[in-house]
Amino acid sequence: MAVAEEAWNFRLLGHDPSAAWGGGSLVEVRNRHAYVGAVGGSSFSGNEGFTVHDVSDPRKPRKVFEFLAPPGVHMHKLRYVDGDFLYVNSERLTGERGKDARTGFYIFDISKPAEPRQVGFFDTPGSGPHRFGVDNARKLAFLPNDAEGWNKRVIWTLDIKDPLKPEVLSIWGLPWQRAEGQGPANDPHPAETACTLHGPPMIRGNRMYAAFWGGGVAVIDCTELSDMKLVGHVKWSPPFVGSTHTAWPIGDRPYLVVTDEARAKQNYWDSQFMWILDIRDEANPLPVATWFPDRDKYFNRGGRFGAHNILENIPAEGRFANTVFITYFNAGLRAVDVSDPLRPAEVGCYVPACPDGQKAIQSNDVGCDEFGNLYLIDRWGSGMHILEYTR
Amino acid sequence: MCENCDASFPQVRPSAALIARTRDIEAGLPGDRVEDAAFEVFFGRRGGSIPWPQYQRLAQCMEAAMASMPTRMLCCDDGADGALSPPLGAERVRVRWRSGHTGSTDLAAETRRLGRLQGVRAEGSLTSH
């Protein structure tokens, strides 16, 4: 059933349903090109791999390149690396399909933005990295990856000064993830209560913040990357569902925005949502507020309803200051003002039109270009919507 | 993670009776009352934020309300679109609430929690390390 577009303080500039063959996971926009990783066949009837789109004119995006993953490989997360490189994960598909997968990440040269060229591969054990991050200012990459002696995914911190030759600086997990004598785990899709790094971890000053799926949120002293120490931790699963996805600071303020990822089976009234954590006392991070869209409105839309990821930058100043752009699956993209962290307030939303033939809108992730245009990615067929935030 | 739960699951709404019972229990508790707006957000009638102390109080009151009501009264009471047939829907509500929020599958434990709630001792629901 077709559902009309919903827009408040957003304006649609362009739409490319071919992004990631319709089913996108994550987008990076650089040099007037959008790179979109695909959710693939496990949750959408599309290919595994990624596509590239010329967005020089955001009103007329067009696909210029596609890369198909080898058999057994899930490549849905990608990150731009300074020097015109693109890292793309190579995660193992579950079960028999992924038994022969080479896990780690691909390194592409994108100096010609429309013609990515593979120039390297970084191998990692186990199920391979999931939602990894790149900090171009610090020349670091953070991988949620399995490791010997640890139970499930932990934080791999890589030095990427030479993007072609990443070097492991440290492998660190929560103390209770230690599993001495065990080989790397191999669980690409752990349960929502599993203590496994989701990420991406991020660094502000000498602190790293990381979300651990069923394992809560950690504040980590990373003064010495090779000797990181847990400073504070909070966990709410159980009693809450879990699937803690992202933890990101609000500018330079002592608060974190945290999302738990919604799952279809928790759709609606017990769906995962957005939290604000007070980290004034880092040793004792505390939730202080929660935020939800109007759930009743999306009750009959189908698909998942609930939080997923945010635009991974909440600046202290500028046009987007104190604004969280959060994807909410069938409730699209929401803009939330967190100036008062105790009272987050919605200030805009964009829910793409759901065309006939598509079961539901499932807004998965959001990216941004150098001009402040937002790129909203749908995982169930609508591909990429390019938006202007008009507030 | 992001890919292992895209299946369709039937959905249920909380019933008017459950909402009313939750409000009754909340009204009977000492301490600061939860704002009307927070009730509306909690039960999905509008969007917005809920301060964490109010969220905890609401969640515990709803849990107590569920433990005190017949199963058939928990879910949609109007047969609106998306609702399950009452017996199946109600049971699903209860199971979802147990497994998703309390981690318990024991109705007696929920009833004991109700007793503690009426004893005005908030349960700690977070674990800090």
Short mmCIF file of C-alpha atoms in Angstrom, two decimals:
data_model
loop_
_atom_site.label_atom_id
_atom_site.label_comp_id
_atom_site.label_asym_id
_atom_site.label_seq_id
_atom_site.Cartn_x
_atom_site.Cartn_y
_atom_site.Cartn_z
CA MET A 1 0.00 0.00 0.00
CA ALA A 2 1.44 3.35 -1.03
CA VAL A 3 2.06 5.82 1.80
CA ALA A 4 2.67 9.51 1.15
CA GLU A 5 5.89 11.33 2.02
CA GLU A 6 6.03 13.10 5.35
CA ALA A 7 8.30 16.14 5.61
CA TRP A 8 8.78 18.66 8.40
CA ASN A 9 11.82 20.93 8.14
CA PHE A 10 13.23 18.73 5.40
CA ARG A 11 12.95 19.06 1.65
CA LEU A 12 13.60 16.27 -0.81
CA LEU A 13 16.25 17.21 -3.36
CA GLY A 14 16.82 13.97 -5.17
CA HIS A 15 16.13 10.27 -5.07
CA ASP A 16 18.05 7.32 -6.44
CA PRO A 17 16.27 4.02 -5.86
CA SER A 18 19.20 2.17 -7.39
CA ALA A 19 21.47 2.87 -4.39
CA ALA A 20 22.74 -0.46 -3.11
CA TRP A 21 20.26 -2.04 -5.51
CA GLY A 22 17.50 -0.52 -3.38
CA GLY A 23 18.56 -2.03 -0.06
CA GLY A 24 21.16 0.20 1.55
CA SER A 25 22.94 -0.07 4.85
CA LEU A 26 25.40 2.82 5.21
CA VAL A 27 26.45 5.80 3.09
CA GLU A 28 29.63 7.86 2.84
CA VAL A 29 29.73 10.97 0.68
CA ARG A 30 33.03 12.37 -0.58
CA ASN A 31 34.17 14.23 -3.64
CA ARG A 32 30.60 14.58 -4.85
CA HIS A 33 30.08 10.85 -4.88
CA ALA A 34 27.96 8.74 -2.56
CA TYR A 35 29.19 5.24 -1.66
CA VAL A 36 26.39 2.98 -0.43
CA GLY A 37 26.87 -0.43 1.18
CA ALA A 38 24.13 -2.99 0.64
CA VAL A 39 22.23 -4.99 3.24
CA GLY A 40 22.26 -7.80 0.71
CA GLY A 41 20.24 -10.93 0.56
CA SER A 42 19.77 -11.64 4.23
CA SER A 43 17.26 -8.86 4.73
CA PHE A 44 16.49 -7.65 1.23
CA SER A 45 16.39 -9.39 -2.09
CA GLY A 46 19.42 -7.53 -3.33
CA ASN A 47 23.06 -8.08 -4.07
CA GLU A 48 25.91 -8.06 -1.59
CA GLY A 49 28.36 -5.27 -2.33
CA PHE A 50 28.23 -1.52 -2.79
CA THR A 51 27.30 1.07 -5.37
CA VAL A 52 28.68 4.51 -6.22
CA HIS A 53 26.55 7.50 -7.24
CA ASP A 54 27.52 10.78 -8.81
CA VAL A 55 25.76 13.42 -6.67
CA SER A 56 27.37 16.49 -8.24
CA ASP A 57 23.82 17.57 -8.82
CA PRO A 58 21.93 16.25 -5.81
CA ARG A 59 18.71 16.68 -7.74
CA LYS A 60 19.89 14.18 -10.30
CA PRO A 61 21.89 11.44 -8.61
CA ARG A 62 22.99 8.66 -10.90
CA LYS A 63 24.69 5.35 -10.35
CA VAL A 64 28.17 5.18 -11.86
CA PHE A 65 29.67 2.03 -10.40
CA GLU A 66 28.84 -1.16 -8.58
CA PHE A 67 30.95 -3.74 -6.85
CA LEU A 68 29.62 -7.23 -6.18
CA ALA A 69 30.95 -9.05 -3.14
CA PRO A 70 32.47 -12.48 -3.58
CA PRO A 71 30.36 -15.44 -2.44
CA GLY A 72 29.90 -15.73 1.32
CA VAL A 73 30.80 -12.12 2.02
CA HIS A 74 28.62 -9.38 3.43
CA MET A 75 30.01 -5.92 2.59
CA HIS A 76 27.56 -3.39 3.94
CA LYS A 77 29.74 -0.98 5.91
CA LEU A 78 32.19 1.40 4.30
CA ARG A 79 34.25 4.39 5.38
CA TYR A 80 36.19 7.09 3.63
CA VAL A 81 39.89 7.29 4.53
CA ASP A 82 41.93 10.43 3.89
CA GLY A 83 44.05 10.15 0.80
CA ASP A 84 41.12 9.02 -1.29
CA PHE A 85 40.72 5.51 0.02
CA LEU A 86 37.63 3.56 0.92
CA TYR A 87 37.54 0.74 3.45
CA VAL A 88 34.71 -1.74 2.96
CA ASN A 89 34.03 -4.53 5.43
CA SER A 90 34.13 -8.18 4.54
CA GLU A 91 31.92 -9.86 7.09
CA ARG A 92 31.10 -13.52 7.01
CA LEU A 93 27.57 -14.43 6.01
CA THR A 94 25.91 -16.75 8.48
CA GLY A 95 25.86 -20.50 8.19
CA GLU A 96 27.02 -22.50 5.25
CA ARG A 97 26.98 -19.50 2.94
CA GLY A 98 29.88 -17.84 4.72
CA LYS A 99 32.09 -20.81 5.45
CA ASP A 100 34.70 -19.87 2.87
CA ALA A 101 34.57 -16.10 3.32
CA ARG A 102 37.76 -14.11 3.66
CA THR A 103 37.06 -11.75 6.56
CA GLY A 104 38.52 -8.31 7.18
CA PHE A 105 38.18 -5.23 5.03
CA TYR A 106 38.83 -4.24 1.46
CA ILE A 107 40.92 -1.20 0.64
CA PHE A 108 39.88 0.69 -2.47
CA ASP A 109 41.63 3.58 -4.16
CA ILE A 110 38.94 6.14 -4.99
CA SER A 111 41.15 8.87 -6.38
CA LYS A 112 38.92 8.46 -9.39
CA PRO A 113 35.68 8.62 -7.40
CA ALA A 114 33.59 6.79 -9.94
CA GLU A 115 36.13 4.05 -10.48
CA PRO A 116 37.05 2.39 -7.19
CA ARG A 117 40.02 0.10 -7.59
CA GLN A 118 40.91 -2.54 -5.03
CA VAL A 119 44.46 -1.99 -3.79
CA GLY A 120 44.54 -4.04 -0.63
CA PHE A 121 42.86 -6.22 1.95
CA PHE A 122 43.31 -6.34 5.71
CA ASP A 123 42.61 -9.75 7.21
CA THR A 124 40.90 -10.25 10.53
CA PRO A 125 39.79 -13.47 12.23
CA GLY A 126 36.35 -14.77 13.14
CA SER A 127 33.25 -13.30 11.60
CA GLY A 128 34.95 -10.13 10.38
CA PRO A 129 34.20 -6.52 11.24
CA HIS A 130 30.69 -5.19 11.54
CA ARG A 131 30.03 -1.42 11.90
CA PHE A 132 33.57 -0.10 12.00
CA GLY A 133 34.69 3.52 12.25
CA VAL A 134 37.45 5.71 10.87
CA ASP A 135 38.83 8.80 12.61
CA ASN A 136 40.64 10.64 9.85
CA ALA A 137 41.94 13.38 12.18
CA ARG A 138 43.69 10.85 14.39
CA LYS A 139 44.52 8.44 11.57
CA LEU A 140 42.80 5.61 13.37
CA ALA A 141 40.30 2.92 12.49
CA PHE A 142 38.17 1.03 15.00
CA LEU A 143 36.90 -2.43 14.18
CA PRO A 144 34.33 -4.44 16.08
CA ASN A 145 35.94 -7.80 15.49
CA ASP A 146 36.48 -11.17 17.06
CA ALA A 147 39.88 -11.86 18.57
CA GLU A 148 41.75 -14.71 20.16
CA GLY A 149 41.29 -14.78 23.91
CA TRP A 150 38.10 -12.73 23.83
CA ASN A 151 34.45 -13.66 23.80
CA LYS A 152 32.73 -12.10 20.77
CA ARG A 153 33.60 -8.80 19.14
CA VAL A 154 35.99 -6.38 20.85
CA ILE A 155 37.68 -3.12 19.88
CA TRP A 156 40.50 -3.36 17.39
CA THR A 157 42.28 -0.02 17.13
CA LEU A 158 44.33 0.37 13.97
CA ASP A 159 46.92 2.95 13.00
CA ILE A 160 46.08 3.96 9.42
CA LYS A 161 48.72 6.61 8.80
CA ASP A 162 49.52 4.50 5.81
CA PRO A 163 46.01 3.56 4.67
CA LEU A 164 47.41 0.70 2.64
CA LYS A 165 49.15 -0.83 5.64
CA PRO A 166 46.98 -0.62 8.73
CA GLU A 167 48.75 -1.66 11.93
CA VAL A 168 47.04 -3.04 15.00
CA LEU A 169 47.68 -0.78 17.99
CA SER A 170 45.52 -2.64 20.44
CA ILE A 171 42.78 -5.18 20.94
CA TRP A 172 40.61 -4.37 23.92
CA GLY A 173 37.36 -5.61 25.35
CA LEU A 174 35.34 -5.32 28.49
CA PRO A 175 37.06 -7.23 31.31
CA TRP A 176 34.26 -9.78 31.43
CA GLN A 177 34.74 -10.57 27.73
CA ARG A 178 38.09 -12.18 28.50
CA ALA A 179 38.21 -15.80 27.42
CA GLU A 180 41.76 -16.92 27.96
CA GLY A 181 42.82 -19.80 25.84
CA GLN A 182 39.95 -19.50 23.39
CA GLY A 183 40.26 -18.86 19.73
CA PRO A 184 38.39 -16.04 18.07
CA ALA A 185 34.63 -16.25 18.19
CA ASN A 186 32.60 -16.55 15.01
CA ASP A 187 29.11 -15.24 15.50
CA PRO A 188 28.14 -12.76 12.78
CA HIS A 189 24.66 -12.21 14.18
CA PRO A 190 24.73 -12.48 17.96
CA ALA A 191 21.60 -12.33 20.09
CA GLU A 192 20.47 -8.92 21.30
CA THR A 193 21.62 -9.72 24.81
CA ALA A 194 25.12 -10.82 23.78
CA CYS A 195 28.01 -8.73 25.06
CA THR A 196 29.72 -7.91 21.79
CA LEU A 197 31.01 -4.63 20.45
CA HIS A 198 28.70 -3.02 17.94
CA GLY A 199 30.13 0.41 17.53
CA PRO A 200 31.55 2.28 15.95
CA PRO A 201 33.69 3.34 18.88
CA MET A 202 34.70 6.98 18.79
CA ILE A 203 37.28 9.11 20.57
CA ARG A 204 36.84 12.54 22.12
CA GLY A 205 39.94 13.85 23.88
CA ASN A 206 41.38 10.94 25.80
CA ARG A 207 38.10 9.07 26.09
CA MET A 208 36.65 6.40 23.87
CA TYR A 209 32.91 5.68 23.87
CA ALA A 210 31.63 2.34 22.69
CA ALA A 211 28.30 0.51 22.48
CA PHE A 212 28.33 -3.22 23.20
CA TRP A 213 24.97 -4.54 21.87
CA GLY A 214 23.70 -6.54 24.87
CA GLY A 215 26.62 -5.30 26.91
CA GLY A 216 25.80 -1.65 27.46
CA VAL A 217 27.94 1.44 26.98
CA ALA A 218 31.55 1.87 28.02
CA VAL A 219 33.59 4.98 28.77
CA ILE A 220 37.23 4.11 28.21
CA ASP A 221 40.44 5.93 29.04
CA CYS A 222 42.40 5.78 25.78
CA THR A 223 45.26 8.08 26.74
CA GLU A 224 47.47 5.15 25.81
CA LEU A 225 45.81 3.30 22.98
CA SER A 226 47.91 0.27 23.73
CA ASP A 227 46.84 0.28 27.36
CA MET A 228 43.20 1.32 27.49
CA LYS A 229 41.29 1.23 30.76
CA LEU A 230 37.60 1.00 31.54
CA VAL A 231 36.45 4.14 33.34
CA GLY A 232 32.69 3.70 33.45
CA HIS A 233 30.04 1.34 32.20
CA VAL A 234 26.28 1.10 32.21
CA LYS A 235 24.07 -1.70 31.00
CA TRP A 236 20.30 -1.92 30.75
CA SER A 237 19.75 -5.26 29.07
CA PRO A 238 17.96 -6.87 30.85
CA PRO A 239 15.46 -5.54 31.75
CA PHE A 240 15.42 -3.64 28.44
CA VAL A 241 15.75 -5.47 25.17
CA GLY A 242 19.29 -4.49 24.34
CA SER A 243 20.88 -4.22 20.89
CA THR A 244 22.76 -1.12 22.00
CA HIS A 245 24.05 0.24 18.74
CA THR A 246 25.68 3.65 18.97
CA ALA A 247 27.05 5.89 21.73
CA TRP A 248 28.08 9.35 20.65
CA PRO A 249 28.87 12.51 22.64
CA ILE A 250 26.92 15.73 22.20
CA GLY A 251 29.61 18.15 21.06
CA ASP A 252 31.93 18.84 23.97
CA ARG A 253 29.21 18.37 26.57
CA PRO A 254 29.13 15.63 29.23
CA TYR A 255 26.27 13.73 27.64
CA LEU A 256 26.03 10.81 25.24
CA VAL A 257 23.30 10.04 22.77
CA VAL A 258 22.75 6.29 22.71
CA THR A 259 20.58 4.26 20.39
CA ASP A 260 19.38 0.71 20.79
CA GLU A 261 18.61 -0.88 17.44
CA ALA A 262 14.98 -1.86 16.90
CA ARG A 263 14.21 -5.37 15.76
CA ALA A 264 11.01 -6.41 14.07
CA LYS A 265 9.98 -8.63 16.91
CA GLN A 266 10.11 -5.68 19.31
CA ASN A 267 8.26 -3.35 16.99
CA TYR A 268 6.07 -0.71 18.61
CA TRP A 269 5.50 -0.24 22.31
CA ASP A 270 8.52 -2.09 23.58
CA SER A 271 10.70 -1.08 20.66
CA GLN A 272 14.20 0.20 21.19
CA PHE A 273 14.64 3.96 21.44
CA MET A 274 17.08 6.81 21.99
CA TRP A 275 18.65 7.47 25.36
CA ILE A 276 20.60 10.39 26.78
CA LEU A 277 23.36 9.43 29.21
CA ASP A 278 24.82 11.84 31.74
CA ILE A 279 28.57 11.24 31.96
CA ARG A 280 29.48 14.13 34.26
CA ASP A 281 30.71 11.43 36.58
CA GLU A 282 32.38 9.17 34.05
CA ALA A 283 32.62 6.32 36.50
CA ASN A 284 28.87 6.30 36.87
CA PRO A 285 27.13 6.98 33.55
CA LEU A 286 23.42 7.45 34.10
CA PRO A 287 20.43 7.64 31.77
CA VAL A 288 18.64 10.94 32.21
CA ALA A 289 16.16 11.00 29.34
CA THR A 290 14.56 8.95 26.62
CA TRP A 291 13.05 10.01 23.32
CA PHE A 292 10.43 8.51 20.97
CA PRO A 293 8.48 9.54 17.89
CA ASP A 294 4.70 9.18 18.03
CA ARG A 295 4.51 5.42 17.91
CA ASP A 296 0.81 5.09 17.23
CA LYS A 297 1.20 6.83 13.90
CA TYR A 298 3.50 4.13 12.57
CA PHE A 299 1.75 1.18 14.13
CA ASN A 300 0.33 -0.19 10.90
CA ARG A 301 3.18 0.68 8.55
CA GLY A 302 4.96 -2.68 8.65
CA GLY A 303 8.64 -3.49 8.98
CA ARG A 304 10.64 -2.45 11.95
CA PHE A 305 9.79 0.54 14.10
CA GLY A 306 12.38 2.01 16.43
CA ALA A 307 15.79 3.56 16.68
CA HIS A 308 18.82 2.61 14.64
CA ASN A 309 21.75 4.91 13.98
CA ILE A 310 22.47 8.64 14.07
CA LEU A 311 24.48 10.99 11.91
CA GLU A 312 27.81 10.33 13.54
CA ASN A 313 28.57 13.93 14.35
CA ILE A 314 26.73 16.06 16.90
CA PRO A 315 28.61 19.36 16.76
CA ALA A 316 28.64 21.93 19.54
CA GLU A 317 28.40 24.84 17.13
CA GLY A 318 27.12 25.65 13.68
CA ARG A 319 23.95 24.89 11.85
CA PHE A 320 23.61 21.35 13.16
CA ALA A 321 24.62 22.17 16.74
CA ASN A 322 22.89 19.99 19.31
CA THR A 323 20.87 18.26 16.63
CA VAL A 324 20.63 14.50 16.44
CA PHE A 325 19.61 13.08 13.08
CA ILE A 326 18.38 9.61 13.87
CA THR A 327 17.02 6.92 11.59
CA TYR A 328 13.94 5.17 12.89
CA PHE A 329 13.13 2.48 10.31
CA ASN A 330 9.46 2.86 9.31
CA ALA A 331 9.37 6.30 10.98
CA GLY A 332 12.08 7.53 8.63
CA LEU A 333 14.55 10.21 9.68
CA ARG A 334 13.95 12.33 12.76
CA ALA A 335 15.73 15.50 13.84
CA VAL A 336 15.93 15.90 17.60
CA ASP A 337 17.16 18.98 19.43
CA VAL A 338 19.21 17.95 22.45
CA SER A 339 20.12 21.46 23.63
CA ASP A 340 18.38 20.50 26.85
CA PRO A 341 19.61 16.93 27.30
CA LEU A 342 16.95 16.30 29.90
CA ARG A 343 14.21 17.19 27.42
CA PRO A 344 15.09 16.21 23.86
CA ALA A 345 12.57 17.72 21.45
CA GLU A 346 11.75 16.74 17.90
CA VAL A 347 12.34 19.53 15.40
CA GLY A 348 11.87 17.79 12.07
CA CYS A 349 11.25 14.56 10.27
CA TYR A 350 11.35 13.04 6.84
CA VAL A 351 9.63 9.78 6.03
CA PRO A 352 10.01 8.82 2.38
CA ALA A 353 6.95 7.94 0.38
CA CYS A 354 6.43 4.22 0.36
CA PRO A 355 5.67 3.24 -3.22
CA ASP A 356 3.26 0.57 -4.29
CA GLY A 357 4.99 -2.77 -4.19
CA GLN A 358 7.32 -1.94 -1.31
CA LYS A 359 6.32 -3.47 2.00
CA ALA A 360 7.41 -0.53 4.14
CA ILE A 361 9.94 2.24 4.46
CA GLN A 362 12.93 1.11 6.50
CA SER A 363 15.27 4.06 6.96
CA ASN A 364 18.53 2.52 8.00
CA ASP A 365 21.23 5.15 8.10
CA VAL A 366 22.08 8.74 7.26
CA GLY A 367 25.13 10.50 5.89
CA CYS A 368 26.07 14.07 5.09
CA ASP A 369 28.03 15.85 2.38
CA GLU A 370 30.27 18.91 2.61
CA PHE A 371 27.31 21.17 1.81
CA GLY A 372 25.15 19.89 4.64
CA ASN A 373 22.83 17.82 2.50
CA LEU A 374 21.68 14.64 4.18
CA TYR A 375 21.60 11.24 2.52
CA LEU A 376 18.94 8.92 3.87
CA ILE A 377 19.31 5.25 3.10
CA ASP A 378 16.42 2.81 2.92
CA ARG A 379 17.01 -0.91 3.28
CA TRP A 380 13.80 -2.28 1.79
CA GLY A 381 13.80 -0.97 -1.75
CA SER A 382 13.81 2.81 -1.86
CA GLY A 383 17.57 3.29 -1.96
CA MET A 384 18.79 6.84 -1.30
CA HIS A 385 16.94 10.10 -0.68
CA ILE A 386 18.97 13.33 -0.71
CA LEU A 387 17.55 15.92 1.67
CA GLU A 388 17.97 19.52 2.62
CA TYR A 389 17.43 20.36 6.26
CA THR A 390 15.54 23.63 6.19
CA ARG A 391 15.28 24.60 9.84
CA MET B 1 22.78 -7.58 14.26
CA CYS B 2 21.42 -5.34 11.57
CA GLU B 3 20.37 -8.20 9.35
CA ASN B 4 18.94 -10.89 11.52
CA CYS B 5 15.57 -9.52 12.36
CA ASP B 6 13.62 -8.19 9.42
CA ALA B 7 10.81 -10.67 9.57
CA SER B 8 7.25 -9.54 10.04
CA PHE B 9 5.71 -10.01 13.42
CA PRO B 10 2.10 -9.29 14.29
CA GLN B 11 1.78 -6.25 16.48
CA VAL B 12 -0.43 -5.39 19.40
CA ARG B 13 -1.50 -2.19 21.10
CA PRO B 14 -1.94 -1.79 24.82
CA SER B 15 -5.61 -1.75 25.71
CA ALA B 16 -7.44 1.22 27.17
CA ALA B 17 -7.99 -0.88 30.27
CA LEU B 18 -4.27 -1.49 30.68
CA ILE B 19 -3.51 2.20 30.28
CA ALA B 20 -6.19 3.13 32.79
CA ARG B 21 -4.94 0.54 35.28
CA THR B 22 -1.37 1.79 34.88
CA ARG B 23 -2.53 5.32 35.59
CA ASP B 24 -4.42 4.19 38.66
CA ILE B 25 -1.38 2.43 40.08
CA GLU B 26 0.85 5.40 39.32
CA ALA B 27 -1.58 7.78 41.00
CA GLY B 28 -1.46 5.68 44.12
CA LEU B 29 2.29 5.82 44.50
CA PRO B 30 4.02 8.40 46.64
CA GLY B 31 6.57 10.66 45.05
CA ASP B 32 6.39 12.97 42.07
CA ARG B 33 3.55 12.17 39.69
CA VAL B 34 4.32 11.37 36.08
CA GLU B 35 3.19 14.12 33.73
CA ASP B 36 0.21 13.44 31.48
CA ALA B 37 2.42 14.09 28.46
CA ALA B 38 4.79 11.33 29.55
CA PHE B 39 1.88 8.88 29.69
CA GLU B 40 0.96 9.79 26.14
CA VAL B 41 4.51 9.29 24.93
CA PHE B 42 4.93 6.06 26.86
CA PHE B 43 1.80 4.58 25.34
CA GLY B 44 2.63 5.83 21.86
CA ARG B 45 -0.10 8.42 21.51
CA ARG B 46 2.42 11.16 20.70
CA GLY B 47 6.16 11.68 20.32
CA GLY B 48 8.47 13.28 22.84
CA SER B 49 10.89 12.66 25.63
CA ILE B 50 10.39 11.04 28.99
CA PRO B 51 12.82 11.83 31.80
CA TRP B 52 14.43 8.63 32.95
CA PRO B 53 12.99 8.60 36.51
CA GLN B 54 9.51 8.97 35.04
CA TYR B 55 10.19 6.23 32.50
CA GLN B 56 11.22 3.84 35.25
CA ARG B 57 8.16 4.68 37.30
CA LEU B 58 5.88 4.20 34.30
CA ALA B 59 7.45 0.91 33.31
CA GLN B 60 7.09 -0.47 36.79
CA CYS B 61 3.48 0.67 37.05
CA MET B 62 2.66 -0.91 33.73
CA GLU B 63 4.30 -4.13 34.77
CA ALA B 64 2.26 -4.12 37.93
CA ALA B 65 -0.89 -3.37 35.96
CA MET B 66 -0.25 -6.30 33.66
CA ALA B 67 0.28 -8.62 36.56
CA SER B 68 -2.98 -7.54 38.08
CA MET B 69 -5.22 -7.89 35.01
CA PRO B 70 -6.73 -10.81 33.16
CA THR B 71 -4.71 -11.62 30.07
CA ARG B 72 -7.58 -10.88 27.73
CA MET B 73 -7.66 -7.26 28.87
CA LEU B 74 -4.08 -6.40 28.05
CA CYS B 75 -4.11 -5.84 24.32
CA CYS B 76 -6.22 -3.96 21.79
CA ASP B 77 -9.78 -3.83 22.94
CA ASP B 78 -11.31 -2.44 19.79
CA GLY B 79 -10.22 -4.91 17.16
CA ALA B 80 -8.54 -2.15 15.18
CA ASP B 81 -6.29 -2.86 12.24
CA GLY B 82 -3.14 -4.57 13.26
CA ALA B 83 -4.61 -6.06 16.37
CA LEU B 84 -4.43 -9.74 17.02
CA SER B 85 -7.38 -11.74 18.11
CA PRO B 86 -7.67 -10.99 21.81
CA PRO B 87 -6.53 -14.27 23.37
CA LEU B 88 -3.45 -14.64 21.19
CA GLY B 89 -2.71 -10.95 21.28
CA ALA B 90 -2.97 -10.67 25.00
CA GLU B 91 -0.71 -13.59 25.59
CA ARG B 92 1.77 -12.13 23.17
CA VAL B 93 1.73 -8.85 25.04
CA ARG B 94 2.46 -10.60 28.26
CA VAL B 95 5.20 -12.76 26.81
CA ARG B 96 6.78 -9.82 25.05
CA TRP B 97 6.72 -7.75 28.16
CA ARG B 98 8.20 -10.53 30.21
CA SER B 99 10.93 -11.45 27.82
CA GLY B 100 11.73 -7.99 26.62
CA HIS B 101 11.55 -5.92 29.75
CA THR B 102 11.70 -8.03 32.83
CA GLY B 103 13.67 -10.99 31.67
CA SER B 104 11.20 -13.07 33.61
CA THR B 105 8.86 -15.75 32.44
CA ASP B 106 7.33 -16.27 35.83
CA LEU B 107 4.00 -14.65 36.53
CA ALA B 108 4.46 -15.23 40.22
CA ALA B 109 7.67 -13.23 40.08
CA GLU B 110 5.82 -10.41 38.43
CA THR B 111 3.22 -10.53 41.14
CA ARG B 112 5.95 -10.41 43.76
CA ARG B 113 7.32 -7.38 41.97
CA LEU B 114 3.89 -5.84 42.23
CA GLY B 115 4.02 -6.39 45.94
CA ARG B 116 7.39 -4.72 46.15
CA LEU B 117 6.10 -1.87 44.06
CA GLN B 118 3.20 -1.36 46.39
CA GLY B 119 5.74 -1.39 49.16
CA VAL B 120 7.18 1.66 47.45
CA ARG B 121 10.65 0.31 46.92
CA ALA B 122 11.79 1.02 43.41
CA GLU B 123 13.71 -1.81 41.87
CA GLY B 124 17.17 -1.09 40.62
CA SER B 125 17.07 -1.80 36.94
CA LEU B 126 20.54 -0.79 35.87
CA THR B 127 23.84 -2.44 36.43
CA SER B 128 26.88 -0.23 36.67
CA HIS B 129 30.45 -1.39 36.64
#
